[in-house]
Amino acid sequence: MKLIFEKSVSKRAGFGVPKADVPKPADIARKYKRKEAAALPELSELDVVRHYTKLSQLNFSIDTNFYPLGSCTMKYNPKFTEKIASLPGFSDLHPIIAQLGNGRFTQGALEVIYETEKLLCEITGMDEFSLEPLAGAHAELTGMMLVAAFHKQRGSRRRYVIVPDSSHGTNPASCSMAGFDVVVIPTGRDGCMDLAEFKKRLTSDLAAVILTCPNTLGIFNPHIKEVAKLAHQKGALMYYDGANLNGIIGKCRPGDVGFDIVHLNLHKTFSTPHGGGGPGAGPLGVRKELARFLPIPRIIKQGKGFRLNNNHPDSIGYVAPFYGNFGVILKAYAYILFLGKAGLIEATEAAVLNANYCQARLKEYYNLPYERICKHETVLSASLQTRQGIHALDIAKYLIDQGIHPPTIYFPLNVKEALMIEPTETESKQTLDDFISAMIDIAKLTKTNPRILKDAPQTTPVRRLDEVGAARQLNLCWHPEK
Ligand SMILES: *Cc1c(COP(=O)(O)O)cnc(C)c1O
């Protein structure tokens, strides 16, 4: 066995490298050579398999447990889309090949991108899309660069962007990175951006308004058309952060209520598992008047074929290598075609129903700061529990012991002790009921046995971490002996 292996490997060794260039061990100076064999661990294959299998089981994932992480949309993504993305015809494509022979060798892939753009236009009410940005935050920056290019071309210098205080942190960050000042508008009593405060901050210096609707409280702004009208009267653009599209797909299109630019998070809405930083995709859609600023290359249809076009002098240029995360785009395309219009609407309805079910059953036990019918997520507060010394963090840690991923906590920032729950459309009533019982137990334990909540988690490899300390004194070295 060993002999055969060595023979076949040695035959292939140095393949493609001229023999003379392969360094010989003798070339290493004597002083650098080991005197004794390295102290490598001696383990059997079984021990190694067990080690890595156990490590993999420490992962908390949607494939193993409920994951109601508000704003992040950790929904189950069907496995068939993964299969499609790994078909060799797609996965073996080298990105450079699309630029050869005028796209002749990649017509299928270009068609997928082109058709996905068209579907996203239909879903959002936009005229054109670029699938290049690699995440929501990346799309926001791209979008804000478009806003800057748009105003610049009209000879207008605009200074600031309006953002509500419930917004995702990436919104103000993207505005800043694109060179704008950020004006934050507080949330009104109805859970939406305060309209009166908004009106006060409207000037001819306003470049854009960036909103998500439904917002991070899960509330759809009933004044959204008026907000858009007022912004447009000042010559500003309306930017839609589409991370919450799960609450409205098939029911309402951002383009129809006055938005000019839209990003979507394919990894939240259209079937790509995420977490741990990727890979994602943040397609950016725009109205006709803004299309000429979109990143290059654009994909165009010529006769029956598809071609890449770089001839867009007003474009802001490339924002990512090649054409974005093609595998993620492909999964979104397959998912949208598979569900169809009726399926997408059904998913929206189930997501909204599930969130309202959790909200209705939990509001007896937790403070519900904005009592409204929510869309796909609901934000409760642990403010009643803090009287007994129990905080959102304690609730989150105890849920881990119950096999449930905690909801997003302490966000949005405008709700104290926020618990942001997004059950998604893919969970059964049984799973929701189990989660609700765990939450009710916690509310009761707060009064009867708060210690047990403070001592959680008990089932994890490490208990409570000093997160602030870890952030301030970052140490990425592993010192097993210390
Ligand atoms: C997730 C999210 C973003 C950022 O999107 P990424 O794809 O994570 O960069 C922006 N806004 C909202 C409301 C989000 O939930």
Coordinates of C-alpha atoms and ligand atoms in Angstrom, one line a residue:
M1 CA 0.0 0.0 0.0
K2 CA 2.7 2.5 1.1
L3 CA 4.8 1.6 -1.9
I4 CA 2.1 2.0 -4.4
F5 CA 1.2 5.4 -2.9
E6 CA 4.7 6.6 -2.9
K7 CA 5.3 5.5 -6.5
S8 CA 2.2 7.1 -7.8
V9 CA 2.8 10.3 -5.9
S10 CA 6.4 10.5 -6.8
K11 CA 5.4 10.1 -10.5
R12 CA 3.3 13.2 -10.2
A13 CA 5.6 15.2 -8.0
G14 CA 7.1 18.3 -9.5
F15 CA 4.6 18.1 -12.3
G16 CA 5.0 21.1 -14.6
V17 CA 8.1 22.3 -12.7
P18 CA 11.4 21.8 -14.4
K19 CA 13.4 19.3 -12.4
A20 CA 16.3 21.6 -12.0
D21 CA 14.1 24.1 -10.2
V22 CA 12.8 21.8 -7.6
P23 CA 14.7 22.6 -4.4
K24 CA 16.5 19.6 -2.9
P25 CA 16.5 19.1 0.9
A26 CA 20.3 19.3 0.7
D27 CA 20.0 23.0 -0.4
I28 CA 18.9 23.9 3.1
A29 CA 21.8 25.1 5.2
R30 CA 22.8 22.8 7.9
K31 CA 22.2 25.3 10.7
Y32 CA 18.5 25.4 9.8
K33 CA 18.0 21.7 9.9
R34 CA 16.4 19.9 12.8
K35 CA 18.5 17.8 15.1
E36 CA 15.6 15.8 16.4
A37 CA 12.2 14.8 14.8
A38 CA 9.5 17.4 15.4
A39 CA 7.2 16.7 18.3
L40 CA 4.1 16.2 16.2
P41 CA 1.0 14.7 17.9
E42 CA 0.6 11.0 17.2
L43 CA -3.1 10.3 16.7
S44 CA -5.1 7.7 15.1
E45 CA -7.5 8.5 12.3
L46 CA -10.4 7.8 14.6
D47 CA -9.2 10.3 17.1
V48 CA -8.8 12.9 14.4
V49 CA -12.3 12.2 13.0
R50 CA -13.8 12.4 16.5
H51 CA -12.0 15.7 17.2
Y52 CA -13.3 17.4 14.1
T53 CA -16.8 16.0 14.2
K54 CA -17.1 17.2 17.8
L55 CA -15.8 20.7 16.7
S56 CA -18.4 20.8 13.9
Q57 CA -21.1 19.9 16.4
L58 CA -20.3 22.9 18.5
N59 CA -21.5 25.1 15.6
F60 CA -24.9 26.5 16.1
S61 CA -26.7 26.6 12.8
I62 CA -30.1 26.8 11.3
D63 CA -29.7 23.2 10.2
T64 CA -29.6 22.1 13.8
N65 CA -31.7 24.6 15.8
F66 CA -34.2 27.5 15.8
Y67 CA -32.4 30.8 15.0
P68 CA -34.7 33.8 15.4
L69 CA -31.9 36.4 14.9
G70 CA -33.9 39.6 14.0
S71 CA -32.6 41.8 11.2
C72 CA -30.2 39.0 10.1
T73 CA -32.9 36.7 8.7
M74 CA -31.5 33.3 9.5
K75 CA -34.1 31.3 7.5
Y76 CA -33.7 27.8 6.2
N77 CA -32.5 27.8 2.6
P78 CA -33.4 24.8 0.6
K79 CA -30.6 22.5 -0.4
F80 CA -31.6 22.2 -4.0
T81 CA -30.2 25.7 -4.7
E82 CA -26.8 24.5 -3.4
K83 CA -26.9 21.6 -5.8
I84 CA -27.7 23.9 -8.7
A85 CA -24.8 26.3 -7.8
S86 CA -22.4 23.3 -7.7
L87 CA -23.3 22.0 -11.2
P88 CA -20.0 21.7 -13.0
G89 CA -21.2 23.8 -15.9
F90 CA -21.4 26.7 -13.5
S91 CA -18.9 26.0 -10.8
D92 CA -16.1 25.2 -13.2
L93 CA -16.3 28.5 -15.0
H94 CA -13.3 30.7 -14.7
P95 CA -14.4 34.3 -14.3
I96 CA -12.0 35.6 -16.9
I97 CA -13.6 33.4 -19.5
A98 CA -16.6 35.7 -19.8
Q99 CA -14.4 38.3 -21.2
L100 CA -13.0 36.1 -24.0
G101 CA -14.7 35.7 -27.4
N102 CA -17.2 38.4 -26.6
G103 CA -18.9 36.2 -23.9
R104 CA -19.3 33.4 -26.4
F105 CA -18.2 30.7 -23.9
T106 CA -20.4 31.9 -21.0
Q107 CA -23.8 32.6 -22.6
G108 CA -25.6 30.5 -20.0
A109 CA -24.0 32.3 -17.0
L110 CA -24.6 35.7 -18.6
E111 CA -28.2 34.8 -19.2
V112 CA -28.6 33.8 -15.5
I113 CA -27.2 37.2 -14.4
Y114 CA -29.4 39.1 -17.0
E115 CA -32.5 37.2 -16.1
T116 CA -31.9 37.6 -12.3
E117 CA -31.6 41.3 -12.9
K118 CA -35.0 41.3 -14.7
L119 CA -36.7 39.3 -11.9
L120 CA -35.3 41.7 -9.2
C121 CA -36.6 44.7 -11.2
E122 CA -40.0 43.1 -11.3
I123 CA -39.9 42.3 -7.5
T124 CA -38.8 45.8 -6.4
G125 CA -40.3 48.0 -9.1
M126 CA -36.8 49.3 -10.2
D127 CA -35.7 49.7 -13.9
E128 CA -32.2 48.3 -13.8
F129 CA -30.0 46.2 -11.5
S130 CA -26.4 45.6 -11.0
L131 CA -25.5 42.3 -9.2
E132 CA -22.0 43.3 -8.5
P133 CA -22.0 44.5 -4.8
L134 CA -21.0 41.6 -2.5
A135 CA -23.2 42.4 0.5
G136 CA -25.8 44.8 1.8
A137 CA -23.2 47.2 3.3
H138 CA -21.3 47.1 0.1
A139 CA -24.4 47.9 -1.9
E140 CA -25.1 50.9 0.4
L141 CA -21.7 52.3 -0.3
T142 CA -22.2 51.7 -4.0
G143 CA -25.6 53.4 -3.8
M144 CA -24.3 56.4 -1.9
M145 CA -21.5 56.7 -4.5
L146 CA -24.3 56.8 -7.2
V147 CA -26.1 59.5 -5.2
A148 CA -22.9 61.5 -5.2
A149 CA -22.4 61.0 -8.9
F150 CA -26.0 61.9 -9.7
H151 CA -25.9 65.2 -7.8
K152 CA -22.5 66.1 -9.1
Q153 CA -23.6 65.6 -12.7
R154 CA -26.4 68.1 -12.1
G155 CA -24.0 70.6 -10.7
S156 CA -25.4 70.4 -7.2
R157 CA -23.3 70.0 -4.1
R158 CA -25.2 68.2 -1.4
R159 CA -23.9 67.7 2.0
Y160 CA -26.0 65.2 4.1
V161 CA -28.1 62.1 4.2
I162 CA -31.0 61.5 6.5
V163 CA -31.1 58.2 8.5
P164 CA -33.6 57.2 11.2
D165 CA -32.3 56.3 14.7
S166 CA -33.6 52.7 14.3
S167 CA -31.4 52.2 11.2
H168 CA -28.8 49.4 10.9
G169 CA -25.3 50.7 11.7
T170 CA -24.1 50.1 8.2
N171 CA -26.4 52.9 6.9
P172 CA -24.7 55.9 8.6
A173 CA -21.3 54.2 8.0
S174 CA -21.9 53.9 4.3
C175 CA -23.1 57.5 4.0
S176 CA -20.0 58.7 5.8
M177 CA -17.7 56.6 3.7
A178 CA -19.2 58.1 0.6
G179 CA -18.4 61.6 1.9
F180 CA -21.8 62.7 3.3
D181 CA -22.7 64.0 6.8
V182 CA -25.4 62.0 8.6
V183 CA -28.5 63.5 10.1
V184 CA -30.3 61.1 12.5
I185 CA -34.0 61.5 12.9
P186 CA -35.6 60.0 16.1
T187 CA -38.4 57.4 16.1
G188 CA -41.9 58.8 16.8
R189 CA -44.5 57.2 19.1
D190 CA -45.8 55.1 16.3
G191 CA -42.4 53.3 15.9
C192 CA -41.7 55.1 12.6
M193 CA -39.3 57.9 11.7
D194 CA -40.8 61.1 13.4
L195 CA -42.4 62.9 10.5
A196 CA -42.4 66.3 12.1
E197 CA -38.7 66.0 13.0
F198 CA -38.0 64.8 9.4
K199 CA -39.7 67.9 8.0
K200 CA -37.6 70.2 10.1
R201 CA -34.4 68.7 8.6
L202 CA -35.3 69.1 5.0
T203 CA -33.1 71.5 3.1
S204 CA -31.8 71.9 -0.5
D205 CA -28.5 70.4 1.0
L206 CA -30.2 67.0 1.4
A207 CA -28.6 64.4 -0.9
A208 CA -30.7 61.3 0.1
V209 CA -32.9 59.6 2.7
I210 CA -31.9 56.0 3.5
L211 CA -34.7 53.9 5.0
T212 CA -35.7 50.4 5.4
C213 CA -39.5 49.7 5.3
P214 CA -40.6 47.8 7.3
N215 CA -38.0 49.2 9.6
T216 CA -35.9 47.3 12.1
L217 CA -38.9 47.4 14.5
G218 CA -40.8 45.4 11.9
I219 CA -43.1 48.3 11.3
F220 CA -44.2 49.5 7.9
N221 CA -44.2 53.3 7.7
P222 CA -47.7 54.4 6.7
H223 CA -46.4 57.8 5.6
I224 CA -43.7 56.4 3.3
K225 CA -45.2 58.0 0.2
E226 CA -45.3 61.4 1.9
V227 CA -41.7 61.0 3.1
A228 CA -40.6 60.2 -0.5
K229 CA -42.6 63.2 -1.9
L230 CA -41.1 65.6 0.6
A231 CA -37.5 64.3 -0.1
H232 CA -38.1 64.5 -3.9
Q233 CA -39.4 68.1 -3.6
K234 CA -36.0 69.0 -2.2
G235 CA -34.3 67.2 -5.1
A236 CA -33.0 64.4 -2.9
L237 CA -33.1 60.6 -3.7
M238 CA -34.8 57.9 -1.7
Y239 CA -32.6 54.8 -0.9
Y240 CA -34.3 51.6 0.2
D241 CA -32.3 49.2 2.4
G242 CA -33.9 45.9 1.4
A243 CA -32.7 43.8 4.3
N244 CA -36.3 43.7 5.4
L245 CA -37.9 42.8 2.1
N246 CA -39.0 39.5 3.6
G247 CA -41.9 41.5 5.2
I248 CA -43.3 42.7 1.9
I249 CA -42.3 40.7 -1.1
G250 CA -45.2 40.3 -3.5
K251 CA -47.3 42.7 -1.5
C252 CA -45.6 46.1 -2.0
R253 CA -42.7 47.2 -4.2
P254 CA -40.3 49.9 -3.0
G255 CA -40.4 51.5 -6.5
D256 CA -44.1 52.0 -6.2
V257 CA -43.9 53.9 -2.9
G258 CA -41.3 56.3 -4.1
F259 CA -37.8 54.8 -3.7
D260 CA -35.2 55.5 -6.4
I261 CA -32.4 53.1 -5.3
V262 CA -32.8 49.7 -3.7
H263 CA -30.5 47.1 -2.4
L264 CA -31.4 43.5 -1.6
N265 CA -29.5 41.0 0.5
L266 CA -29.7 37.8 -1.5
H267 CA -28.3 36.0 1.6
K268 CA -31.2 37.1 3.7
T269 CA -34.1 36.9 1.3
F270 CA -33.2 34.7 -1.6
S271 CA -31.6 31.5 -0.4
T272 CA -28.0 31.7 0.6
P273 CA -27.0 30.6 4.0
H274 CA -25.0 33.2 5.8
G275 CA -23.2 34.0 9.0
G276 CA -19.5 34.0 9.7
G277 CA -19.1 36.7 7.1
G278 CA -20.3 35.4 3.8
P279 CA -20.4 34.8 1.0
G280 CA -23.3 37.2 0.2
A281 CA -24.6 39.4 -2.5
G282 CA -26.1 42.9 -2.4
P283 CA -27.7 43.6 -5.8
L284 CA -28.4 47.3 -6.4
G285 CA -31.4 48.4 -8.3
V286 CA -32.2 51.9 -9.6
R287 CA -34.6 54.0 -11.6
K288 CA -33.8 54.7 -15.3
E289 CA -32.4 58.1 -14.6
L290 CA -29.7 56.6 -12.4
A291 CA -28.8 53.5 -14.5
R292 CA -25.9 55.2 -16.3
F293 CA -24.0 55.5 -13.0
L294 CA -24.3 51.8 -12.1
P295 CA -21.0 49.8 -11.8
I296 CA -19.5 48.2 -14.9
P297 CA -19.5 45.8 -16.5
R298 CA -23.2 45.8 -17.4
I299 CA -24.7 42.8 -19.1
I300 CA -26.7 43.5 -22.3
K301 CA -28.8 41.4 -24.6
Q302 CA -28.0 41.6 -28.2
G303 CA -30.3 39.6 -30.5
K304 CA -30.5 36.2 -28.7
G305 CA -27.1 36.5 -27.1
F306 CA -25.6 38.3 -24.0
R307 CA -22.6 40.4 -23.8
L308 CA -20.6 42.4 -21.2
N309 CA -20.5 46.1 -21.8
N310 CA -17.9 48.4 -20.3
N311 CA -18.8 51.3 -22.4
H312 CA -20.5 53.4 -19.7
P313 CA -18.6 56.7 -19.3
D314 CA -20.7 57.9 -16.4
S315 CA -20.4 54.6 -14.4
I316 CA -18.8 54.8 -11.0
G317 CA -16.6 51.9 -12.2
Y318 CA -15.9 48.5 -10.8
V319 CA -17.0 47.9 -7.2
A320 CA -16.0 44.2 -7.1
P321 CA -13.9 41.8 -9.2
F322 CA -15.7 40.5 -12.2
Y323 CA -19.6 40.4 -11.8
G324 CA -20.2 39.7 -8.1
N325 CA -20.7 36.4 -6.3
F326 CA -22.0 34.4 -9.2
G327 CA -22.9 31.3 -7.1
V328 CA -25.1 33.4 -4.8
I329 CA -26.8 35.0 -7.8
L330 CA -27.4 31.6 -9.3
K331 CA -29.0 30.3 -6.0
A332 CA -31.3 33.4 -5.9
Y333 CA -32.3 32.8 -9.5
A334 CA -33.2 29.1 -8.9
Y335 CA -35.1 30.0 -5.7
I336 CA -37.2 32.7 -7.3
L337 CA -38.1 30.5 -10.3
F338 CA -38.9 27.6 -7.9
L339 CA -41.2 29.6 -5.7
G340 CA -42.7 31.7 -8.4
K341 CA -44.9 34.7 -7.6
A342 CA -47.4 32.7 -5.6
G343 CA -44.7 31.1 -3.6
L344 CA -42.9 34.3 -2.8
I345 CA -46.2 35.9 -1.6
E346 CA -46.9 32.8 0.6
A347 CA -43.4 33.1 2.1
T348 CA -44.1 36.7 3.0
E349 CA -47.5 35.9 4.5
A350 CA -46.0 33.1 6.6
A351 CA -43.1 35.2 7.8
V352 CA -45.5 38.0 8.9
L353 CA -47.9 35.6 10.5
N354 CA -45.1 33.8 12.5
A355 CA -43.8 37.2 13.8
N356 CA -47.2 38.3 14.9
Y357 CA -47.9 35.0 16.5
C358 CA -44.8 35.4 18.7
Q359 CA -45.5 39.0 19.4
A360 CA -49.2 38.3 20.4
R361 CA -48.2 35.5 22.7
L362 CA -45.2 37.1 24.3
K363 CA -46.5 40.6 24.9
E364 CA -48.2 39.5 28.1
Y365 CA -44.8 38.6 29.5
Y366 CA -42.5 41.2 27.9
N367 CA -42.8 44.9 27.3
L368 CA -43.8 45.6 23.7
P369 CA -42.7 49.2 23.2
Y370 CA -44.5 49.8 19.9
E371 CA -47.8 47.9 19.9
R372 CA -48.6 47.5 16.3
I373 CA -49.2 44.7 13.8
C374 CA -45.6 43.9 12.8
K375 CA -44.3 42.6 9.6
H376 CA -41.6 39.9 9.5
E377 CA -40.0 40.7 12.9
T378 CA -41.0 42.1 16.3
V379 CA -39.0 43.9 18.9
L380 CA -39.8 43.3 22.6
S381 CA -37.9 44.8 25.5
A382 CA -36.6 43.1 28.7
S383 CA -37.4 46.4 30.6
L384 CA -39.9 44.6 32.9
Q385 CA -37.3 42.0 33.8
T386 CA -34.6 44.5 34.6
R387 CA -36.5 45.4 37.8
Q388 CA -35.4 41.9 39.0
G389 CA -31.9 42.5 37.7
I390 CA -32.4 40.4 34.6
H391 CA -31.2 41.9 31.3
A392 CA -31.6 41.0 27.7
L393 CA -28.1 39.4 27.8
D394 CA -29.2 37.0 30.6
I395 CA -32.3 36.0 28.6
A396 CA -30.1 35.4 25.5
K397 CA -27.6 33.2 27.4
Y398 CA -30.4 31.1 29.0
L399 CA -32.0 30.5 25.6
I400 CA -28.7 29.0 24.4
D401 CA -29.0 26.4 27.2
Q402 CA -32.5 25.6 25.9
G403 CA -31.1 24.9 22.4
I404 CA -32.4 28.1 20.9
H405 CA -30.3 30.7 19.3
P406 CA -30.9 34.0 21.0
P407 CA -32.7 36.8 19.2
T408 CA -30.7 39.9 18.3
I409 CA -30.3 41.9 21.5
Y410 CA -29.6 45.6 22.2
F411 CA -30.6 46.4 18.7
P412 CA -32.3 48.6 17.4
L413 CA -30.6 51.2 19.6
N414 CA -33.8 53.2 20.2
V415 CA -35.3 50.3 22.3
K416 CA -33.8 49.7 25.7
E417 CA -33.0 46.1 26.4
A418 CA -34.2 45.2 22.9
L419 CA -35.0 41.6 22.0
M420 CA -35.5 41.5 18.3
I421 CA -37.2 38.3 17.1
E422 CA -37.5 37.2 13.5
P423 CA -38.9 33.7 13.3
T424 CA -39.0 33.6 9.5
E425 CA -41.4 31.8 7.3
T426 CA -39.7 28.4 7.4
E427 CA -40.5 27.5 11.0
S428 CA -43.3 25.3 12.1
K429 CA -45.9 26.2 14.8
Q430 CA -44.4 23.5 17.0
T431 CA -41.0 25.2 16.9
L432 CA -42.5 28.6 17.6
D433 CA -44.5 27.2 20.5
D434 CA -41.3 25.7 22.0
F435 CA -39.6 29.0 21.7
I436 CA -42.5 30.9 23.2
S437 CA -42.6 28.4 26.2
A438 CA -38.9 28.9 26.8
M439 CA -39.5 32.7 26.8
I440 CA -42.4 32.4 29.1
D441 CA -40.3 30.2 31.5
I442 CA -37.7 32.9 31.5
A443 CA -40.2 35.5 32.4
K444 CA -41.3 33.3 35.3
L445 CA -37.8 32.4 36.4
T446 CA -37.0 36.1 36.6
K447 CA -39.3 36.3 39.5
T448 CA -38.7 32.9 41.1
N449 CA -35.1 32.0 40.4
P450 CA -33.2 34.8 38.7
R451 CA -29.9 33.2 39.7
I452 CA -30.3 30.4 37.2
L453 CA -30.6 33.0 34.4
K454 CA -27.5 34.8 35.7
D455 CA -25.6 31.5 35.7
A456 CA -26.4 30.7 32.0
P457 CA -25.1 29.4 29.8
Q458 CA -24.2 26.1 31.4
T459 CA -24.1 23.9 28.3
T460 CA -21.5 25.8 26.2
P461 CA -17.7 25.1 26.1
V462 CA -17.1 28.6 27.4
R463 CA -19.4 30.4 29.8
R464 CA -19.8 34.2 29.8
L465 CA -17.1 36.0 28.0
D466 CA -15.6 39.3 28.8
E467 CA -16.5 40.8 25.4
V468 CA -15.4 44.3 26.2
G469 CA -12.0 43.0 27.5
A470 CA -11.7 40.8 24.4
A471 CA -12.4 43.8 22.1
R472 CA -10.0 46.1 23.9
Q473 CA -7.2 43.7 24.3
L474 CA -7.4 41.6 21.2
N475 CA -5.2 38.6 21.5
L476 CA -5.4 36.1 18.7
C477 CA -2.6 33.9 19.8
W478 CA -3.2 30.5 21.2
H479 CA -1.2 29.6 24.3
P480 CA -2.2 26.2 25.3
E481 CA 0.4 26.1 28.1
K482 CA -0.8 29.3 29.8
Ligands
LIG1 C1 -28.1 43.0 7.4 C2 -28.5 44.3 7.3 C3 -27.7 45.3 6.6 C4 -26.3 44.9 6.1 O1 -26.2 43.9 5.1 P1 -25.0 42.9 5.0 O2 -25.3 42.1 3.8 O3 -24.8 42.2 6.3 O4 -23.8 43.8 4.7 C5 -28.2 46.5 6.4 N1 -29.3 46.9 6.9 C6 -30.1 46.1 7.6 C7 -31.5 46.5 8.1 C8 -29.7 44.7 7.8 O5 -30.5 43.9 8.5

